[in-house]
JSON list of C-alpha atoms in Angstrom, two decimals:
[
{"chain": "I", "resi": 17, "resn": "UNK", "atom": "CA", "xyz": [4.40, -15.20, -5.55]},
{"chain": "I", "resi": 18, "resn": "UNK", "atom": "CA", "xyz": [1.57, -12.94, -6.73]},
{"chain": "I", "resi": 19, "resn": "UNK", "atom": "CA", "xyz": [1.12, -12.23, -10.43]},
{"chain": "I", "resi": 20, "resn": "UNK", "atom": "CA", "xyz": [-0.35, -8.83, -9.55]},
{"chain": "I", "resi": 21, "resn": "UNK", "atom": "CA", "xyz": [1.94, -5.93, -10.53]},
{"chain": "I", "resi": 22, "resn": "UNK", "atom": "CA", "xyz": [3.41, -4.34, -7.36]},
{"chain": "I", "resi": 23, "resn": "UNK", "atom": "CA", "xyz": [1.70, -0.98, -8.04]},
{"chain": "I", "resi": 24, "resn": "UNK", "atom": "CA", "xyz": [-1.77, -2.51, -8.60]},
{"chain": "I", "resi": 25, "resn": "UNK", "atom": "CA", "xyz": [-4.28, -2.45, -5.75]},
{"chain": "I", "resi": 26, "resn": "UNK", "atom": "CA", "xyz": [-5.01, -5.70, -3.94]},
{"chain": "I", "resi": 27, "resn": "UNK", "atom": "CA", "xyz": [-8.69, -6.32, -4.67]},
{"chain": "I", "resi": 28, "resn": "UNK", "atom": "CA", "xyz": [-8.93, -9.47, -2.54]},
{"chain": "I", "resi": 29, "resn": "UNK", "atom": "CA", "xyz": [-10.20, -7.42, 0.45]},
{"chain": "I", "resi": 30, "resn": "UNK", "atom": "CA", "xyz": [-12.79, -5.51, -1.58]},
{"chain": "I", "resi": 31, "resn": "UNK", "atom": "CA", "xyz": [-13.04, -2.02, -2.98]},
{"chain": "I", "resi": 32, "resn": "UNK", "atom": "CA", "xyz": [-14.38, 1.03, -1.17]},
{"chain": "I", "resi": 33, "resn": "UNK", "atom": "CA", "xyz": [-15.48, 3.71, -3.62]},
{"chain": "I", "resi": 34, "resn": "UNK", "atom": "CA", "xyz": [-15.70, 6.97, -1.70]},
{"chain": "I", "resi": 35, "resn": "UNK", "atom": "CA", "xyz": [-18.04, 9.64, -3.06]},
{"chain": "I", "resi": 36, "resn": "UNK", "atom": "CA", "xyz": [-17.95, 13.31, -2.07]},
{"chain": "I", "resi": 37, "resn": "UNK", "atom": "CA", "xyz": [-20.75, 13.10, 0.54]},
{"chain": "I", "resi": 38, "resn": "UNK", "atom": "CA", "xyz": [-19.01, 10.18, 2.29]},
{"chain": "I", "resi": 39, "resn": "UNK", "atom": "CA", "xyz": [-15.69, 12.02, 2.13]},
{"chain": "I", "resi": 40, "resn": "UNK", "atom": "CA", "xyz": [-17.36, 15.05, 3.76]},
{"chain": "I", "resi": 41, "resn": "UNK", "atom": "CA", "xyz": [-18.84, 12.96, 6.57]},
{"chain": "I", "resi": 42, "resn": "UNK", "atom": "CA", "xyz": [-15.54, 11.20, 7.19]},
{"chain": "I", "resi": 43, "resn": "UNK", "atom": "CA", "xyz": [-13.74, 14.57, 7.35]},
{"chain": "I", "resi": 44, "resn": "UNK", "atom": "CA", "xyz": [-16.35, 15.83, 9.80]},
{"chain": "I", "resi": 45, "resn": "UNK", "atom": "CA", "xyz": [-16.02, 12.70, 11.97]},
{"chain": "I", "resi": 46, "resn": "UNK", "atom": "CA", "xyz": [-12.23, 12.96, 11.92]},
{"chain": "I", "resi": 47, "resn": "UNK", "atom": "CA", "xyz": [-12.30, 16.64, 12.93]},
{"chain": "I", "resi": 48, "resn": "UNK", "atom": "CA", "xyz": [-14.70, 15.87, 15.79]},
{"chain": "I", "resi": 49, "resn": "UNK", "atom": "CA", "xyz": [-12.50, 13.02, 17.07]},
{"chain": "I", "resi": 50, "resn": "UNK", "atom": "CA", "xyz": [-9.49, 15.34, 17.09]},
{"chain": "I", "resi": 51, "resn": "UNK", "atom": "CA", "xyz": [-11.39, 18.23, 18.73]},
{"chain": "I", "resi": 52, "resn": "UNK", "atom": "CA", "xyz": [-12.71, 15.99, 21.52]},
{"chain": "I", "resi": 53, "resn": "UNK", "atom": "CA", "xyz": [-9.28, 14.60, 22.42]},
{"chain": "I", "resi": 54, "resn": "UNK", "atom": "CA", "xyz": [-6.68, 17.21, 21.53]},
{"chain": "I", "resi": 55, "resn": "UNK", "atom": "CA", "xyz": [-6.24, 20.91, 20.79]},
{"chain": "I", "resi": 56, "resn": "UNK", "atom": "CA", "xyz": [-4.03, 21.42, 17.71]},
{"chain": "I", "resi": 57, "resn": "UNK", "atom": "CA", "xyz": [-3.03, 24.91, 16.63]},
{"chain": "I", "resi": 58, "resn": "UNK", "atom": "CA", "xyz": [-2.16, 24.15, 13.01]},
{"chain": "I", "resi": 59, "resn": "UNK", "atom": "CA", "xyz": [-2.96, 21.44, 10.44]},
{"chain": "I", "resi": 60, "resn": "UNK", "atom": "CA", "xyz": [-0.44, 20.10, 7.92]},
{"chain": "I", "resi": 61, "resn": "UNK", "atom": "CA", "xyz": [-1.72, 17.94, 5.06]},
{"chain": "I", "resi": 62, "resn": "UNK", "atom": "CA", "xyz": [0.58, 15.49, 3.32]},
{"chain": "I", "resi": 63, "resn": "UNK", "atom": "CA", "xyz": [0.62, 16.30, -0.39]},
{"chain": "I", "resi": 64, "resn": "UNK", "atom": "CA", "xyz": [-0.85, 15.21, -2.56]},
{"chain": "I", "resi": 65, "resn": "UNK", "atom": "CA", "xyz": [-3.87, 13.18, -1.45]},
{"chain": "I", "resi": 66, "resn": "UNK", "atom": "CA", "xyz": [-3.68, 14.20, 2.22]},
{"chain": "I", "resi": 67, "resn": "UNK", "atom": "CA", "xyz": [-4.12, 17.86, 1.31]},
{"chain": "I", "resi": 68, "resn": "UNK", "atom": "CA", "xyz": [-7.83, 17.40, 0.60]},
{"chain": "I", "resi": 69, "resn": "UNK", "atom": "CA", "xyz": [-8.83, 15.84, 3.96]},
{"chain": "I", "resi": 70, "resn": "UNK", "atom": "CA", "xyz": [-6.27, 18.04, 5.74]},
{"chain": "I", "resi": 71, "resn": "UNK", "atom": "CA", "xyz": [-7.83, 21.21, 4.35]},
{"chain": "I", "resi": 72, "resn": "UNK", "atom": "CA", "xyz": [-11.32, 19.96, 5.22]},
{"chain": "I", "resi": 73, "resn": "UNK", "atom": "CA", "xyz": [-10.30, 19.12, 8.80]},
{"chain": "I", "resi": 74, "resn": "UNK", "atom": "CA", "xyz": [-8.54, 22.49, 9.17]},
{"chain": "I", "resi": 75, "resn": "UNK", "atom": "CA", "xyz": [-11.64, 24.32, 7.91]},
{"chain": "I", "resi": 76, "resn": "UNK", "atom": "CA", "xyz": [-13.92, 22.43, 10.31]},
{"chain": "I", "resi": 77, "resn": "UNK", "atom": "CA", "xyz": [-11.56, 23.13, 13.22]},
{"chain": "I", "resi": 78, "resn": "UNK", "atom": "CA", "xyz": [-11.08, 26.77, 12.06]},
{"chain": "I", "resi": 79, "resn": "UNK", "atom": "CA", "xyz": [-7.28, 26.35, 12.03]},
{"chain": "I", "resi": 80, "resn": "UNK", "atom": "CA", "xyz": [-4.56, 27.48, 9.64]},
{"chain": "I", "resi": 81, "resn": "UNK", "atom": "CA", "xyz": [-3.63, 24.90, 7.00]},
{"chain": "I", "resi": 82, "resn": "UNK", "atom": "CA", "xyz": [-0.30, 24.14, 5.34]},
{"chain": "I", "resi": 83, "resn": "UNK", "atom": "CA", "xyz": [1.09, 21.22, 3.35]},
{"chain": "I", "resi": 84, "resn": "UNK", "atom": "CA", "xyz": [4.22, 19.12, 3.11]},
{"chain": "I", "resi": 85, "resn": "UNK", "atom": "CA", "xyz": [5.18, 16.95, 0.15]},
{"chain": "I", "resi": 86, "resn": "UNK", "atom": "CA", "xyz": [6.04, 13.38, 1.10]},
{"chain": "I", "resi": 87, "resn": "UNK", "atom": "CA", "xyz": [5.90, 10.99, -1.81]},
{"chain": "I", "resi": 88, "resn": "UNK", "atom": "CA", "xyz": [7.13, 7.72, -3.19]},
{"chain": "I", "resi": 89, "resn": "UNK", "atom": "CA", "xyz": [9.17, 7.63, -6.36]},
{"chain": "I", "resi": 90, "resn": "UNK", "atom": "CA", "xyz": [8.59, 4.81, -8.81]},
{"chain": "I", "resi": 91, "resn": "UNK", "atom": "CA", "xyz": [11.18, 2.92, -10.84]},
{"chain": "I", "resi": 92, "resn": "UNK", "atom": "CA", "xyz": [10.67, 1.95, -14.47]},
{"chain": "I", "resi": 93, "resn": "UNK", "atom": "CA", "xyz": [8.94, -1.21, -13.21]},
{"chain": "I", "resi": 94, "resn": "UNK", "atom": "CA", "xyz": [6.66, 0.97, -11.05]},
{"chain": "I", "resi": 95, "resn": "UNK", "atom": "CA", "xyz": [7.82, -0.77, -7.88]},
{"chain": "I", "resi": 96, "resn": "UNK", "atom": "CA", "xyz": [7.01, 1.39, -4.86]},
{"chain": "I", "resi": 97, "resn": "UNK", "atom": "CA", "xyz": [10.04, 2.94, -3.30]},
{"chain": "I", "resi": 98, "resn": "UNK", "atom": "CA", "xyz": [10.55, 4.21, 0.21]},
{"chain": "I", "resi": 99, "resn": "UNK", "atom": "CA", "xyz": [8.82, 7.58, 0.68]},
{"chain": "I", "resi": 100, "resn": "UNK", "atom": "CA", "xyz": [10.87, 10.76, 0.92]},
{"chain": "I", "resi": 101, "resn": "UNK", "atom": "CA", "xyz": [10.20, 14.37, 1.92]},
{"chain": "I", "resi": 102, "resn": "UNK", "atom": "CA", "xyz": [10.38, 16.77, -1.02]},
{"chain": "I", "resi": 103, "resn": "UNK", "atom": "CA", "xyz": [10.64, 20.38, 0.14]},
{"chain": "I", "resi": 104, "resn": "UNK", "atom": "CA", "xyz": [10.69, 21.88, 3.59]},
{"chain": "I", "resi": 105, "resn": "UNK", "atom": "CA", "xyz": [8.14, 21.59, 6.37]},
{"chain": "I", "resi": 106, "resn": "UNK", "atom": "CA", "xyz": [6.16, 24.78, 6.87]},
{"chain": "I", "resi": 107, "resn": "UNK", "atom": "CA", "xyz": [8.02, 27.14, 9.22]},
{"chain": "I", "resi": 108, "resn": "UNK", "atom": "CA", "xyz": [4.67, 28.11, 10.77]},
{"chain": "I", "resi": 109, "resn": "UNK", "atom": "CA", "xyz": [4.72, 24.91, 12.87]},
{"chain": "I", "resi": 110, "resn": "UNK", "atom": "CA", "xyz": [7.50, 26.27, 15.12]},
{"chain": "I", "resi": 111, "resn": "UNK", "atom": "CA", "xyz": [6.37, 26.23, 18.75]},
{"chain": "I", "resi": 112, "resn": "UNK", "atom": "CA", "xyz": [2.88, 24.92, 17.88]},
{"chain": "I", "resi": 113, "resn": "UNK", "atom": "CA", "xyz": [0.81, 21.76, 18.33]},
{"chain": "I", "resi": 114, "resn": "UNK", "atom": "CA", "xyz": [0.60, 20.40, 14.77]},
{"chain": "I", "resi": 115, "resn": "UNK", "atom": "CA", "xyz": [-1.87, 17.87, 13.40]},
{"chain": "I", "resi": 116, "resn": "UNK", "atom": "CA", "xyz": [-0.48, 15.97, 10.40]},
{"chain": "I", "resi": 117, "resn": "UNK", "atom": "CA", "xyz": [-3.23, 14.63, 8.10]},
{"chain": "I", "resi": 118, "resn": "UNK", "atom": "CA", "xyz": [-3.07, 12.08, 5.28]},
{"chain": "I", "resi": 119, "resn": "UNK", "atom": "CA", "xyz": [-5.77, 10.23, 3.37]},
{"chain": "I", "resi": 120, "resn": "UNK", "atom": "CA", "xyz": [-4.62, 6.70, 4.30]},
{"chain": "I", "resi": 121, "resn": "UNK", "atom": "CA", "xyz": [-1.95, 4.93, 6.28]},
{"chain": "I", "resi": 122, "resn": "UNK", "atom": "CA", "xyz": [-0.89, 1.33, 6.10]},
{"chain": "I", "resi": 123, "resn": "UNK", "atom": "CA", "xyz": [2.76, 0.97, 7.09]},
{"chain": "I", "resi": 124, "resn": "UNK", "atom": "CA", "xyz": [2.99, 4.48, 8.53]},
{"chain": "I", "resi": 125, "resn": "UNK", "atom": "CA", "xyz": [6.19, 5.23, 6.58]},
{"chain": "I", "resi": 126, "resn": "UNK", "atom": "CA", "xyz": [4.82, 8.44, 5.05]},
{"chain": "I", "resi": 127, "resn": "UNK", "atom": "CA", "xyz": [3.33, 9.69, 8.32]},
{"chain": "I", "resi": 128, "resn": "UNK", "atom": "CA", "xyz": [6.54, 8.98, 10.24]},
{"chain": "I", "resi": 129, "resn": "UNK", "atom": "CA", "xyz": [8.59, 10.97, 7.72]},
{"chain": "I", "resi": 130, "resn": "UNK", "atom": "CA", "xyz": [6.16, 13.89, 7.82]},
{"chain": "I", "resi": 131, "resn": "UNK", "atom": "CA", "xyz": [6.10, 13.89, 11.64]},
{"chain": "I", "resi": 132, "resn": "UNK", "atom": "CA", "xyz": [9.91, 13.85, 11.81]},
{"chain": "I", "resi": 133, "resn": "UNK", "atom": "CA", "xyz": [10.08, 16.76, 9.39]},
{"chain": "I", "resi": 134, "resn": "UNK", "atom": "CA", "xyz": [7.49, 18.75, 11.37]},
{"chain": "I", "resi": 135, "resn": "UNK", "atom": "CA", "xyz": [9.34, 18.06, 14.64]},
{"chain": "I", "resi": 136, "resn": "UNK", "atom": "CA", "xyz": [12.63, 19.11, 13.03]},
{"chain": "I", "resi": 137, "resn": "UNK", "atom": "CA", "xyz": [10.92, 22.35, 11.98]},
{"chain": "I", "resi": 138, "resn": "UNK", "atom": "CA", "xyz": [10.28, 23.08, 15.66]},
{"chain": "I", "resi": 139, "resn": "UNK", "atom": "CA", "xyz": [6.72, 21.92, 16.37]},
{"chain": "I", "resi": 140, "resn": "UNK", "atom": "CA", "xyz": [6.03, 21.67, 20.10]},
{"chain": "I", "resi": 141, "resn": "UNK", "atom": "CA", "xyz": [3.87, 18.54, 19.71]},
{"chain": "I", "resi": 142, "resn": "UNK", "atom": "CA", "xyz": [2.69, 16.50, 16.71]},
{"chain": "I", "resi": 143, "resn": "UNK", "atom": "CA", "xyz": [-0.19, 14.08, 16.34]},
{"chain": "I", "resi": 144, "resn": "UNK", "atom": "CA", "xyz": [-1.46, 12.24, 13.25]},
{"chain": "I", "resi": 145, "resn": "UNK", "atom": "CA", "xyz": [-4.87, 11.79, 11.64]},
{"chain": "I", "resi": 146, "resn": "UNK", "atom": "CA", "xyz": [-6.01, 9.87, 8.56]},
{"chain": "I", "resi": 147, "resn": "UNK", "atom": "CA", "xyz": [-9.28, 9.34, 6.81]},
{"chain": "I", "resi": 148, "resn": "UNK", "atom": "CA", "xyz": [-8.58, 5.62, 6.35]},
{"chain": "I", "resi": 149, "resn": "UNK", "atom": "CA", "xyz": [-6.49, 3.32, 8.53]},
{"chain": "I", "resi": 150, "resn": "UNK", "atom": "CA", "xyz": [-5.58, 0.51, 6.12]},
{"chain": "I", "resi": 151, "resn": "UNK", "atom": "CA", "xyz": [-2.80, -1.38, 7.87]},
{"chain": "I", "resi": 152, "resn": "UNK", "atom": "CA", "xyz": [-1.05, -2.11, 11.13]},
{"chain": "I", "resi": 153, "resn": "UNK", "atom": "CA", "xyz": [0.22, 1.42, 11.81]},
{"chain": "I", "resi": 154, "resn": "UNK", "atom": "CA", "xyz": [-1.83, 3.25, 14.47]},
{"chain": "I", "resi": 155, "resn": "UNK", "atom": "CA", "xyz": [-2.30, 6.95, 13.77]},
{"chain": "I", "resi": 156, "resn": "UNK", "atom": "CA", "xyz": [-3.48, 9.07, 16.69]},
{"chain": "I", "resi": 157, "resn": "UNK", "atom": "CA", "xyz": [-6.85, 9.54, 14.94]},
{"chain": "I", "resi": 158, "resn": "UNK", "atom": "CA", "xyz": [-8.64, 7.86, 12.04]},
{"chain": "I", "resi": 159, "resn": "UNK", "atom": "CA", "xyz": [-12.14, 8.16, 10.62]},
{"chain": "I", "resi": 160, "resn": "UNK", "atom": "CA", "xyz": [-12.50, 4.60, 9.28]},
{"chain": "I", "resi": 161, "resn": "UNK", "atom": "CA", "xyz": [-10.47, 1.39, 9.47]},
{"chain": "I", "resi": 162, "resn": "UNK", "atom": "CA", "xyz": [-10.64, -0.85, 6.41]},
{"chain": "I", "resi": 163, "resn": "UNK", "atom": "CA", "xyz": [-8.50, -3.32, 4.50]},
{"chain": "I", "resi": 164, "resn": "UNK", "atom": "CA", "xyz": [-10.32, -2.57, 1.25]},
{"chain": "I", "resi": 165, "resn": "UNK", "atom": "CA", "xyz": [-8.67, -0.83, -1.69]},
{"chain": "I", "resi": 166, "resn": "UNK", "atom": "CA", "xyz": [-9.87, 2.77, -1.62]},
{"chain": "I", "resi": 167, "resn": "UNK", "atom": "CA", "xyz": [-10.89, 4.92, -4.59]},
{"chain": "I", "resi": 168, "resn": "UNK", "atom": "CA", "xyz": [-11.11, 8.56, -3.52]},
{"chain": "I", "resi": 169, "resn": "UNK", "atom": "CA", "xyz": [-13.56, 10.97, -5.18]},
{"chain": "I", "resi": 170, "resn": "UNK", "atom": "CA", "xyz": [-10.81, 13.18, -6.62]},
{"chain": "I", "resi": 171, "resn": "UNK", "atom": "CA", "xyz": [-9.10, 10.12, -8.16]},
{"chain": "I", "resi": 172, "resn": "UNK", "atom": "CA", "xyz": [-12.11, 8.62, -9.94]},
{"chain": "I", "resi": 173, "resn": "UNK", "atom": "CA", "xyz": [-11.82, 10.74, -13.07]},
{"chain": "I", "resi": 174, "resn": "UNK", "atom": "CA", "xyz": [-9.06, 12.50, -14.96]},
{"chain": "I", "resi": 175, "resn": "UNK", "atom": "CA", "xyz": [-9.22, 15.21, -17.57]},
{"chain": "I", "resi": 176, "resn": "UNK", "atom": "CA", "xyz": [-8.42, 13.97, -21.07]},
{"chain": "I", "resi": 177, "resn": "UNK", "atom": "CA", "xyz": [-8.59, 16.86, -23.52]},
{"chain": "I", "resi": 178, "resn": "UNK", "atom": "CA", "xyz": [-11.84, 18.59, -22.59]},
{"chain": "I", "resi": 179, "resn": "UNK", "atom": "CA", "xyz": [-13.54, 15.53, -21.11]},
{"chain": "I", "resi": 180, "resn": "UNK", "atom": "CA", "xyz": [-13.56, 13.89, -17.70]},
{"chain": "I", "resi": 181, "resn": "UNK", "atom": "CA", "xyz": [-12.90, 10.18, -18.14]},
{"chain": "I", "resi": 182, "resn": "UNK", "atom": "CA", "xyz": [-12.67, 7.27, -15.69]},
{"chain": "I", "resi": 183, "resn": "UNK", "atom": "CA", "xyz": [-9.13, 7.07, -14.32]},
{"chain": "I", "resi": 184, "resn": "UNK", "atom": "CA", "xyz": [-7.42, 4.11, -16.06]},
{"chain": "I", "resi": 185, "resn": "UNK", "atom": "CA", "xyz": [-5.52, 3.47, -12.82]},
{"chain": "I", "resi": 186, "resn": "UNK", "atom": "CA", "xyz": [-8.79, 2.09, -11.45]},
{"chain": "I", "resi": 187, "resn": "UNK", "atom": "CA", "xyz": [-9.88, 0.10, -14.52]},
{"chain": "I", "resi": 188, "resn": "UNK", "atom": "CA", "xyz": [-12.20, -2.69, -13.45]},
{"chain": "I", "resi": 189, "resn": "UNK", "atom": "CA", "xyz": [-12.72, -1.24, -9.96]},
{"chain": "I", "resi": 190, "resn": "UNK", "atom": "CA", "xyz": [-15.27, 1.47, -10.70]},
{"chain": "I", "resi": 191, "resn": "UNK", "atom": "CA", "xyz": [-17.89, -0.62, -12.47]},
{"chain": "I", "resi": 192, "resn": "UNK", "atom": "CA", "xyz": [-17.96, 1.88, -15.34]}
]
């Protein structure tokens, strides 16, 4: 049994620290993969972290962008729970080909919930895209496959008072 807390990242496979330029290139690559293989009419980003790549992909593809909140709740012990949809899917997906975007996928639980919600809202067809494929689940599109723990540019620092400080969630991973 591992002594690592269940909410802590597994560092045994390395750490990938993503800066803004890399994030931009990955978003561009993801948008191009989608555009070459499929013709979505709308992009839906999974809030919270999937909103950033989703909005970037939507902008590159010149498509409308919406979000859906699918999240995991944590117990007092911070054990990850099964994800759940919080709020309704955007009604704008009705009758359209929708691309659902998230930042990562491992098990695919979050993507599957989002896709089901988008289908239930009346989307004609739904495909999935992620910046990072981190596990066995196969999204329709991904920019990069890796088993490393990922630190995204918008997660590296948090605002404490008036100062940006390294995010304590990533203590020991950022080399700061």
